[in-house]
């Protein structure tokens, strides 16, 4: 009985001591001591934790680095593939955009039949402005057929083989196109040049030509259909001593970026050479 | 048999010229890769087919160019003549010979082209043609001449293997 009482007393005493300590701690009486103990525990835990992490890294890190390197290589490969796809898709988008514009042009001008062709090369001589296209006589392309884009006149077919043709651009120094200015109905001759600049000649002195006038094919001479857009007059040179005025023309077509063109296949150029009078002695 | 490499080599040069080199412009000029190849080939030691190459190059270029056929052909023949003449004299400095022949052959070839177009009725101011077309093109030819020279040297050694003396 005595033993039982003494144990209960001990337990009660222990509970009272612990409860009292807790009550004192909750009451803030052990603040500095508990802080010191807490700090000690946290520091110890941090030290053990950091040591454990270091040891874990020592064993696990090389495997992870190898796996990560492999993953990086995979992702870089995927990235390269996706970049290639982006480039291919943007090229296709650009091509679709060009084809769409050409289709719109063909729909807006239903009187003509067209054959689309890719530009696959340029003349090897820097003096000439010719392009080579991947459509030839097998596709119904004939010499003299006009070549256009949705922006305007490009030139005309100069030579044809079975699967390719050479097109003389209107910027070529040997090219001459008869044009009319839309607002004034003035007729003139458009010449190319070795630098690719276009100039209008044979403009009568008594007419007024203003910058911004639209130059269209006149159809004179039978080499081109009428009313194909060529470009805009940028400046006019009028000198009293000369017989004619001259003007510079900004072409509507960007000849440096020609990639796809349309050949007007139902236009037959008229050969007026037999009608040109020859001098007889 | 190895001499037949001229056909694919010159075909490749003409295709590259038309598809790529003609689009790399400096002012209004661009390089003449075929001319540079012909010059480089004619300057190689032991080459016996230089004239064949120049005729072949002339025909290939004339077939796709708007120039009269005799203009590129005569340009390449003159370039080969000059290269063979120089090769016998400046054989110790092949790169110097390459530069010199490329420059003078380019000048001659472009003036032939200019004359041909003038005869055909093209109105081209000589000063504009010289400053905007001929000089930039000749400069680009000089830039192309170094890699083309080394490539044709390797090709000529493959076509004409030199037997080592013991």
Tab-separated table of C-alpha atoms in Angstrom:
chain	number	residue	atom	x	y	z
A	1	UNK	CA	0.000	0.000	0.000
A	2	UNK	CA	2.817	2.243	0.917
A	3	UNK	CA	4.517	1.451	-2.371
A	4	UNK	CA	1.394	2.336	-4.307
A	5	UNK	CA	1.034	5.594	-2.472
A	6	UNK	CA	4.664	6.482	-2.946
A	7	UNK	CA	4.446	5.750	-6.735
A	8	UNK	CA	1.292	7.850	-7.069
A	9	UNK	CA	2.982	10.571	-5.156
A	10	UNK	CA	6.036	10.365	-7.374
A	11	UNK	CA	3.899	10.452	-10.489
A	12	UNK	CA	1.915	13.357	-9.141
A	13	UNK	CA	5.090	15.177	-8.268
A	14	UNK	CA	6.555	14.527	-11.715
A	15	UNK	CA	3.346	15.741	-13.367
A	16	UNK	CA	3.326	18.810	-11.190
A	17	UNK	CA	6.927	19.559	-11.951
A	18	UNK	CA	6.454	19.095	-15.699
A	19	UNK	CA	3.144	20.957	-15.622
A	20	UNK	CA	4.746	23.734	-13.637
A	21	UNK	CA	7.646	23.988	-16.024
A	22	UNK	CA	5.240	24.100	-18.959
A	23	UNK	CA	3.162	26.714	-17.202
A	24	UNK	CA	6.247	28.787	-16.506
A	25	UNK	CA	7.431	28.346	-20.097
A	26	UNK	CA	4.026	29.314	-21.467
A	27	UNK	CA	4.079	32.250	-19.113
A	28	UNK	CA	7.327	33.450	-20.646
A	29	UNK	CA	9.498	32.885	-17.650
A	30	UNK	CA	11.891	30.578	-19.529
A	31	UNK	CA	12.244	32.813	-22.605
A	32	UNK	CA	16.023	33.133	-22.780
A	33	UNK	CA	16.643	29.552	-21.740
A	34	UNK	CA	14.102	28.125	-24.215
A	35	UNK	CA	15.487	30.342	-26.978
A	36	UNK	CA	18.964	29.093	-26.282
A	37	UNK	CA	17.759	25.508	-26.268
A	38	UNK	CA	15.732	26.001	-29.427
A	39	UNK	CA	18.606	27.650	-31.179
A	40	UNK	CA	20.898	24.872	-30.140
A	41	UNK	CA	18.500	22.282	-31.487
A	42	UNK	CA	17.988	24.130	-34.755
A	43	UNK	CA	21.693	24.582	-35.283
A	44	UNK	CA	22.347	20.954	-34.531
A	45	UNK	CA	19.604	19.887	-36.889
A	46	UNK	CA	20.932	22.176	-39.579
A	47	UNK	CA	24.410	20.810	-39.147
A	48	UNK	CA	23.220	17.223	-39.368
A	49	UNK	CA	20.934	18.035	-42.256
A	50	UNK	CA	23.660	19.768	-44.221
A	51	UNK	CA	26.087	16.931	-43.586
A	52	UNK	CA	23.492	14.424	-44.654
A	53	UNK	CA	22.667	16.380	-47.805
A	54	UNK	CA	26.351	16.681	-48.641
A	55	UNK	CA	26.861	12.965	-48.238
A	56	UNK	CA	23.710	12.248	-50.243
A	57	UNK	CA	24.932	14.558	-53.022
A	58	UNK	CA	28.287	12.846	-52.947
A	59	UNK	CA	26.687	9.561	-53.874
A	60	UNK	CA	23.677	10.700	-55.890
A	61	UNK	CA	24.998	13.758	-57.777
A	62	UNK	CA	27.116	12.092	-60.485
A	63	UNK	CA	24.168	9.970	-61.519
A	64	UNK	CA	21.914	13.029	-61.603
A	65	UNK	CA	24.411	15.060	-63.623
A	66	UNK	CA	24.680	12.333	-66.190
A	67	UNK	CA	20.897	12.056	-66.361
A	68	UNK	CA	20.537	15.817	-66.554
A	69	UNK	CA	23.128	16.084	-69.291
A	70	UNK	CA	21.286	13.453	-71.256
A	71	UNK	CA	18.050	15.324	-70.676
A	72	UNK	CA	19.635	18.598	-71.787
A	73	UNK	CA	20.927	16.913	-74.926
A	74	UNK	CA	17.453	15.543	-75.633
A	75	UNK	CA	15.883	18.947	-75.100
A	76	UNK	CA	18.502	20.639	-77.265
A	77	UNK	CA	17.806	18.121	-79.994
A	78	UNK	CA	14.075	18.753	-79.681
A	79	UNK	CA	14.746	22.481	-79.700
A	80	UNK	CA	16.763	22.200	-82.900
A	81	UNK	CA	14.037	20.125	-84.518
A	82	UNK	CA	11.379	22.614	-83.492
A	83	UNK	CA	13.479	25.511	-84.767
A	84	UNK	CA	13.878	23.753	-88.113
A	85	UNK	CA	10.133	23.189	-88.187
A	86	UNK	CA	9.524	26.854	-87.417
A	87	UNK	CA	11.808	27.904	-90.282
A	88	UNK	CA	10.154	25.439	-92.650
A	89	UNK	CA	6.676	26.524	-91.593
A	90	UNK	CA	7.499	30.209	-91.906
A	91	UNK	CA	8.879	29.537	-95.385
A	92	UNK	CA	5.690	27.701	-96.248
A	93	UNK	CA	3.622	30.493	-94.752
A	94	UNK	CA	5.520	32.990	-96.878
A	95	UNK	CA	5.011	30.806	-99.949
A	96	UNK	CA	1.303	30.408	-99.178
A	97	UNK	CA	1.043	34.154	-98.735
A	98	UNK	CA	2.680	34.735	-102.124
A	99	UNK	CA	0.536	32.083	-103.799
A	100	UNK	CA	-2.568	33.509	-102.169
A	101	UNK	CA	-1.738	36.961	-103.515
A	102	UNK	CA	-1.108	35.497	-106.968
A	103	UNK	CA	-4.406	33.606	-106.778
A	104	UNK	CA	-6.216	36.792	-105.834
A	105	UNK	CA	-4.573	38.493	-108.783
A	106	UNK	CA	-5.595	35.681	-111.127
A	107	UNK	CA	-9.181	35.830	-109.823
A	108	UNK	CA	-9.269	39.586	-110.243
A	109	UNK	CA	-8.071	39.225	-113.849
A	110	UNK	CA	-10.041	36.247	-115.135
A	111	UNK	CA	-9.570	37.203	-118.783
A	112	UNK	CA	-6.035	35.778	-118.716
A	113	UNK	CA	-4.815	32.223	-118.257
A	114	UNK	CA	-1.856	31.792	-115.976
A	115	UNK	CA	0.885	29.299	-115.309
A	116	UNK	CA	2.748	29.741	-112.023
A	117	UNK	CA	6.501	29.207	-112.011
A	118	UNK	CA	9.294	29.262	-109.457
A	119	UNK	CA	12.321	31.469	-110.037
A	120	UNK	CA	15.279	29.076	-110.014
A	121	UNK	CA	18.133	31.265	-111.186
A	122	UNK	CA	19.446	34.474	-112.626
A	123	UNK	CA	21.587	35.351	-115.598
A	124	UNK	CA	25.316	34.779	-114.969
A	125	UNK	CA	26.158	38.192	-116.442
A	126	UNK	CA	25.865	41.165	-114.078
A	127	UNK	CA	24.982	43.408	-117.029
A	128	UNK	CA	21.768	41.558	-117.795
A	129	UNK	CA	18.555	41.288	-115.813
A	130	UNK	CA	17.104	37.901	-116.643
A	131	UNK	CA	15.601	35.227	-114.452
A	132	UNK	CA	15.264	31.514	-115.099
A	133	UNK	CA	11.962	29.825	-114.254
A	134	UNK	CA	11.032	26.163	-113.923
A	135	UNK	CA	8.297	26.112	-116.572
A	136	UNK	CA	8.927	25.553	-120.262
A	137	UNK	CA	7.354	24.435	-123.487
A	138	UNK	CA	6.034	21.283	-121.812
A	139	UNK	CA	3.820	23.563	-119.725
A	140	UNK	CA	2.635	25.616	-122.714
A	141	UNK	CA	5.092	28.453	-122.219
A	142	UNK	CA	6.098	30.198	-125.446
A	143	UNK	CA	8.587	32.908	-126.294
A	144	UNK	CA	7.178	36.409	-125.844
A	145	UNK	CA	4.580	35.577	-123.192
A	146	UNK	CA	4.263	38.266	-120.509
A	147	UNK	CA	5.267	37.439	-116.955
A	148	UNK	CA	3.630	39.143	-113.975
A	149	UNK	CA	3.162	38.955	-110.226
A	150	UNK	CA	0.290	40.261	-108.153
A	151	UNK	CA	2.263	43.514	-107.868
A	152	UNK	CA	2.679	44.141	-111.568
A	153	UNK	CA	4.626	43.431	-114.738
A	154	UNK	CA	7.857	41.426	-114.409
A	155	UNK	CA	8.939	40.965	-118.026
A	156	UNK	CA	8.471	38.544	-120.851
A	157	UNK	CA	9.692	35.112	-121.834
A	158	UNK	CA	12.863	35.431	-123.877
A	159	UNK	CA	13.891	31.808	-124.470
A	160	UNK	CA	12.227	28.467	-123.783
A	161	UNK	CA	13.372	24.875	-123.413
A	162	UNK	CA	11.277	21.871	-122.425
A	163	UNK	CA	11.171	22.405	-118.675
A	164	UNK	CA	12.576	25.887	-118.156
A	165	UNK	CA	12.474	29.356	-119.623
A	166	UNK	CA	14.486	32.550	-119.463
A	167	UNK	CA	12.587	35.755	-118.720
A	168	UNK	CA	13.838	39.198	-119.634
A	169	UNK	CA	12.928	41.574	-116.806
A	170	UNK	CA	11.671	45.064	-117.578
A	171	UNK	CA	14.759	46.345	-115.718
A	172	UNK	CA	17.110	44.795	-118.300
A	173	UNK	CA	19.113	47.388	-120.280
A	174	UNK	CA	17.807	45.930	-123.545
A	175	UNK	CA	14.156	46.002	-122.441
A	176	UNK	CA	11.751	48.579	-123.857
A	177	UNK	CA	8.081	48.693	-122.814
A	178	UNK	CA	5.504	51.049	-124.220
A	179	UNK	CA	3.615	52.597	-121.335
A	180	UNK	CA	0.945	55.171	-120.628
A	181	UNK	CA	0.591	57.278	-117.523
A	182	UNK	CA	-2.770	56.643	-115.971
A	183	UNK	CA	-3.832	60.166	-114.996
A	184	UNK	CA	-2.609	62.014	-118.044
A	185	UNK	CA	-2.840	59.297	-120.728
A	186	UNK	CA	0.645	60.299	-121.854
A	187	UNK	CA	2.400	57.628	-123.916
A	188	UNK	CA	6.083	56.956	-123.297
A	189	UNK	CA	8.777	54.304	-123.576
A	190	UNK	CA	10.092	52.597	-120.466
A	191	UNK	CA	13.749	51.562	-120.509
A	192	UNK	CA	15.712	49.400	-118.133
A	193	UNK	CA	19.319	49.993	-117.212
A	194	UNK	CA	22.414	48.157	-116.131
A	195	UNK	CA	21.721	49.117	-112.499
A	196	UNK	CA	18.088	48.004	-112.667
A	197	UNK	CA	16.652	51.527	-112.559
A	198	UNK	CA	13.678	52.295	-114.802
A	199	UNK	CA	13.373	55.476	-116.815
A	200	UNK	CA	10.665	56.885	-119.045
A	201	UNK	CA	11.681	58.459	-122.313
A	202	UNK	CA	9.969	60.091	-125.261
A	203	UNK	CA	7.602	62.111	-123.068
A	204	UNK	CA	6.542	65.158	-125.104
A	205	UNK	CA	7.672	68.506	-123.730
A	206	UNK	CA	4.175	70.014	-123.816
A	207	UNK	CA	2.568	67.630	-121.328
A	208	UNK	CA	2.722	67.849	-117.573
A	209	UNK	CA	3.888	64.746	-115.785
A	210	UNK	CA	3.749	64.673	-112.024
A	211	UNK	CA	5.485	62.447	-109.517
A	212	UNK	CA	3.190	59.711	-108.292
A	213	UNK	CA	1.575	59.038	-111.673
A	214	UNK	CA	0.938	55.362	-112.248
A	215	UNK	CA	2.663	53.791	-115.277
A	216	UNK	CA	0.730	51.044	-117.066
A	217	UNK	CA	1.432	49.055	-120.217
A	218	UNK	CA	-0.135	50.751	-123.213
A	219	UNK	CA	-0.287	47.675	-125.446
A	220	UNK	CA	1.380	49.557	-128.295
A	221	UNK	CA	3.661	47.341	-130.333
A	222	UNK	CA	1.761	44.226	-129.320
A	223	UNK	CA	4.465	42.937	-126.995
A	224	UNK	CA	2.426	43.236	-123.784
A	225	UNK	CA	-1.265	43.282	-122.861
A	226	UNK	CA	-2.734	46.635	-121.878
A	227	UNK	CA	-3.065	48.042	-118.377
A	228	UNK	CA	-0.517	45.919	-116.541
A	229	UNK	CA	0.894	47.902	-113.627
A	230	UNK	CA	4.575	48.815	-113.924
A	231	UNK	CA	5.236	51.379	-111.225
A	232	UNK	CA	5.048	55.009	-110.169
A	233	UNK	CA	6.800	58.061	-111.508
A	234	UNK	CA	9.198	59.332	-108.848
A	235	UNK	CA	10.700	62.402	-110.504
A	236	UNK	CA	10.605	64.211	-113.823
A	237	UNK	CA	13.526	65.855	-115.638
A	238	UNK	CA	12.452	68.570	-118.044
A	239	UNK	CA	15.109	70.488	-119.960
A	240	UNK	CA	14.237	73.090	-122.557
A	241	UNK	CA	17.141	72.110	-124.787
A	242	UNK	CA	15.940	68.535	-125.155
A	243	UNK	CA	13.205	67.200	-127.404
A	244	UNK	CA	11.589	65.049	-124.749
A	245	UNK	CA	11.153	64.935	-121.000
A	246	UNK	CA	12.523	62.082	-118.966
A	247	UNK	CA	11.199	60.528	-115.777
A	248	UNK	CA	12.293	57.927	-113.279
A	249	UNK	CA	9.942	55.131	-112.334
A	250	UNK	CA	9.857	53.129	-109.128
A	251	UNK	CA	8.843	49.586	-110.144
A	252	UNK	CA	5.861	48.035	-108.387
A	253	UNK	CA	7.572	44.663	-108.326
A	254	UNK	CA	10.452	44.010	-105.928
A	255	UNK	CA	12.811	42.352	-108.393
A	256	UNK	CA	15.328	41.400	-105.722
A	257	UNK	CA	12.795	39.134	-104.026
A	258	UNK	CA	11.154	37.425	-106.954
A	259	UNK	CA	10.355	33.840	-106.016
A	260	UNK	CA	7.132	32.921	-107.822
A	261	UNK	CA	5.766	34.481	-111.010
A	262	UNK	CA	2.757	34.042	-113.276
A	263	UNK	CA	3.057	33.572	-117.022
A	264	UNK	CA	0.092	34.810	-119.058
A	265	UNK	CA	-0.317	31.929	-121.475
A	266	UNK	CA	-3.252	33.150	-123.550
A	267	UNK	CA	-1.469	36.263	-124.785
A	268	UNK	CA	0.301	36.042	-128.096
A	269	UNK	CA	2.714	38.874	-128.819
A	270	UNK	CA	2.355	40.517	-132.203
A	271	UNK	CA	5.474	40.539	-134.331
A	272	UNK	CA	5.388	43.922	-136.033
A	273	UNK	CA	8.853	43.598	-137.543
A	274	UNK	CA	7.521	42.939	-141.091
A	275	UNK	CA	5.426	46.128	-140.829
A	276	UNK	CA	8.371	48.333	-139.908
A	277	UNK	CA	9.394	50.212	-143.047
A	278	UNK	CA	12.927	49.505	-144.244
A	279	UNK	CA	15.050	52.006	-146.072
A	280	UNK	CA	15.670	51.185	-149.705
A	281	UNK	CA	18.627	52.644	-151.560
B	1	UNK	CA	39.001	9.059	-117.704
B	2	UNK	CA	39.370	11.398	-114.747
B	3	UNK	CA	39.438	14.326	-117.160
B	4	UNK	CA	35.662	13.870	-117.501
B	5	UNK	CA	35.320	15.488	-114.086
B	6	UNK	CA	35.188	18.714	-116.108
B	7	UNK	CA	31.533	18.066	-116.981
B	8	UNK	CA	30.100	17.697	-113.475
B	9	UNK	CA	32.506	20.293	-112.051
B	10	UNK	CA	31.576	22.968	-114.569
B	11	UNK	CA	27.889	22.038	-114.446
B	12	UNK	CA	28.015	22.508	-110.690
B	13	UNK	CA	29.811	25.827	-111.101
B	14	UNK	CA	27.201	27.097	-113.594
B	15	UNK	CA	24.317	25.958	-111.367
B	16	UNK	CA	25.868	27.599	-108.306
B	17	UNK	CA	26.508	30.738	-110.332
B	18	UNK	CA	22.921	31.000	-111.542
B	19	UNK	CA	21.178	29.915	-108.347
B	20	UNK	CA	23.302	31.503	-105.627
B	21	UNK	CA	26.261	33.636	-106.682
B	22	UNK	CA	24.157	35.829	-108.995
B	23	UNK	CA	22.061	36.830	-105.978
B	24	UNK	CA	25.026	37.904	-103.845
B	25	UNK	CA	25.441	41.414	-105.137
B	26	UNK	CA	27.826	44.234	-104.411
B	27	UNK	CA	26.317	47.447	-105.791
B	28	UNK	CA	25.074	46.108	-109.156
B	29	UNK	CA	27.791	43.529	-109.648
B	30	UNK	CA	28.270	39.943	-108.639
B	31	UNK	CA	31.010	37.374	-108.958
B	32	UNK	CA	31.610	35.159	-111.987
B	33	UNK	CA	32.289	31.813	-110.358
B	34	UNK	CA	32.703	29.994	-113.663
B	35	UNK	CA	35.380	32.422	-114.815
B	36	UNK	CA	37.245	32.023	-111.532
B	37	UNK	CA	37.070	28.232	-111.846
B	38	UNK	CA	38.403	28.352	-115.405
B	39	UNK	CA	41.264	30.644	-114.379
B	40	UNK	CA	42.127	28.547	-111.337
B	41	UNK	CA	42.130	25.346	-113.379
B	42	UNK	CA	44.336	26.831	-116.081
B	43	UNK	CA	46.857	27.951	-113.444
B	44	UNK	CA	47.329	24.489	-111.950
B	45	UNK	CA	50.530	22.605	-112.667
B	46	UNK	CA	50.302	19.612	-114.957
B	47	UNK	CA	46.826	20.444	-116.227
B	48	UNK	CA	46.458	19.589	-119.899
B	49	UNK	CA	42.751	20.222	-120.315
B	50	UNK	CA	42.602	23.962	-119.608
B	51	UNK	CA	41.339	24.808	-123.099
B	52	UNK	CA	38.704	22.096	-122.912
B	53	UNK	CA	37.473	23.539	-119.659
B	54	UNK	CA	37.255	27.055	-121.069
B	55	UNK	CA	35.301	25.950	-124.158
B	56	UNK	CA	32.982	23.828	-122.045
B	57	UNK	CA	32.452	26.687	-119.583
B	58	UNK	CA	31.767	29.072	-122.465
B	59	UNK	CA	29.144	26.782	-123.963
B	60	UNK	CA	27.504	26.112	-120.602
B	61	UNK	CA	27.343	29.792	-119.698
B	62	UNK	CA	26.153	30.856	-123.138
B	63	UNK	CA	23.331	28.320	-122.959
B	64	UNK	CA	21.713	30.038	-119.978
B	65	UNK	CA	22.796	33.647	-120.476
B	66	UNK	CA	21.112	36.323	-122.512
B	67	UNK	CA	24.483	37.426	-123.859
B	68	UNK	CA	25.495	36.454	-127.397
B	69	UNK	CA	27.233	33.057	-127.299
B	70	UNK	CA	30.593	34.429	-128.373
B	71	UNK	CA	30.858	36.886	-125.484
B	72	UNK	CA	31.296	34.438	-122.584
B	73	UNK	CA	33.212	32.003	-124.787
B	74	UNK	CA	35.762	34.603	-125.850
B	75	UNK	CA	36.044	35.819	-122.254
B	76	UNK	CA	36.887	32.333	-120.989
B	77	UNK	CA	39.316	31.646	-123.853
B	78	UNK	CA	41.128	34.906	-123.194
B	79	UNK	CA	41.247	34.109	-119.474
B	80	UNK	CA	42.755	30.698	-120.214
B	81	UNK	CA	45.304	32.199	-122.577
B	82	UNK	CA	46.363	34.720	-119.956
B	83	UNK	CA	46.452	32.078	-117.217
B	84	UNK	CA	48.611	29.693	-119.255
B	85	UNK	CA	50.932	32.526	-120.184
B	86	UNK	CA	51.314	33.634	-116.581
B	87	UNK	CA	51.526	30.094	-115.195
B	88	UNK	CA	54.723	29.445	-117.130
B	89	UNK	CA	56.322	32.563	-115.686
B	90	UNK	CA	55.047	33.039	-112.130
B	91	UNK	CA	54.869	29.390	-111.170
B	92	UNK	CA	56.601	30.073	-107.836
B	93	UNK	CA	53.828	32.365	-106.589
B	94	UNK	CA	50.580	30.680	-107.614
B	95	UNK	CA	48.314	32.810	-105.439
B	96	UNK	CA	49.793	36.008	-106.815
B	97	UNK	CA	49.279	34.637	-110.303
B	98	UNK	CA	45.703	33.706	-109.398
B	99	UNK	CA	44.939	37.214	-108.163
B	100	UNK	CA	46.535	38.885	-111.147
B	101	UNK	CA	44.924	36.661	-113.770
B	102	UNK	CA	41.513	36.801	-112.069
B	103	UNK	CA	41.579	40.575	-112.040
B	104	UNK	CA	42.715	41.097	-115.623
B	105	UNK	CA	40.578	38.251	-116.991
B	106	UNK	CA	37.549	39.695	-115.187
B	107	UNK	CA	38.194	43.118	-116.672
B	108	UNK	CA	38.566	41.701	-120.149
B	109	UNK	CA	35.522	39.473	-119.833
B	110	UNK	CA	33.293	42.294	-118.553
B	111	UNK	CA	34.437	44.676	-121.251
B	112	UNK	CA	33.637	42.012	-123.841
B	113	UNK	CA	30.152	41.704	-122.339
B	114	UNK	CA	29.784	45.474	-122.295
B	115	UNK	CA	30.823	45.696	-125.936
B	116	UNK	CA	28.458	42.903	-126.935
B	117	UNK	CA	25.496	44.626	-125.280
B	118	UNK	CA	26.470	47.979	-126.752
B	119	UNK	CA	26.495	46.349	-130.178
B	120	UNK	CA	23.025	44.975	-129.467
B	121	UNK	CA	21.776	48.503	-128.844
B	122	UNK	CA	21.784	48.731	-125.059
B	123	UNK	CA	22.349	52.216	-123.738
B	124	UNK	CA	24.757	51.859	-120.835
B	125	UNK	CA	26.939	54.730	-119.568
B	126	UNK	CA	30.503	53.449	-119.379
B	127	UNK	CA	31.258	55.180	-116.068
B	128	UNK	CA	28.185	53.693	-114.376
B	129	UNK	CA	28.958	50.290	-115.825
B	130	UNK	CA	32.552	50.491	-114.635
B	131	UNK	CA	31.915	51.771	-111.116
B	132	UNK	CA	28.692	49.909	-110.360
B	133	UNK	CA	29.157	46.627	-112.217
B	134	UNK	CA	32.670	45.895	-113.455
B	135	UNK	CA	34.751	46.936	-110.439
B	136	UNK	CA	32.475	45.379	-107.772
B	137	UNK	CA	32.248	42.174	-109.809
B	138	UNK	CA	36.026	42.011	-110.219
B	139	UNK	CA	36.449	42.557	-106.474
B	140	UNK	CA	34.051	39.718	-105.698
B	141	UNK	CA	35.913	37.516	-108.174
B	142	UNK	CA	39.100	38.192	-106.233
B	143	UNK	CA	37.359	37.175	-103.008
B	144	UNK	CA	36.197	33.932	-104.583
B	145	UNK	CA	39.583	33.238	-106.143
B	146	UNK	CA	41.316	31.967	-102.956
B	147	UNK	CA	38.915	29.149	-102.004
B	148	UNK	CA	38.364	28.227	-105.643
B	149	UNK	CA	42.120	28.031	-106.226
B	150	UNK	CA	42.641	25.569	-103.354
B	151	UNK	CA	39.654	23.481	-104.395
B	152	UNK	CA	40.826	23.243	-107.996
B	153	UNK	CA	44.365	22.451	-106.814
B	154	UNK	CA	43.062	19.429	-104.931
B	155	UNK	CA	40.950	18.483	-107.932
B	156	UNK	CA	43.881	18.810	-110.329
B	157	UNK	CA	46.026	16.581	-108.082
B	158	UNK	CA	43.284	13.982	-108.166
B	159	UNK	CA	42.952	14.245	-111.941
B	160	UNK	CA	46.704	14.376	-112.561
B	161	UNK	CA	48.361	12.432	-109.744
B	162	UNK	CA	52.065	13.252	-109.428
B	163	UNK	CA	54.296	10.192	-109.166
B	164	UNK	CA	56.738	10.551	-106.256
B	165	UNK	CA	60.402	10.242	-107.131
B	166	UNK	CA	62.351	7.785	-105.016
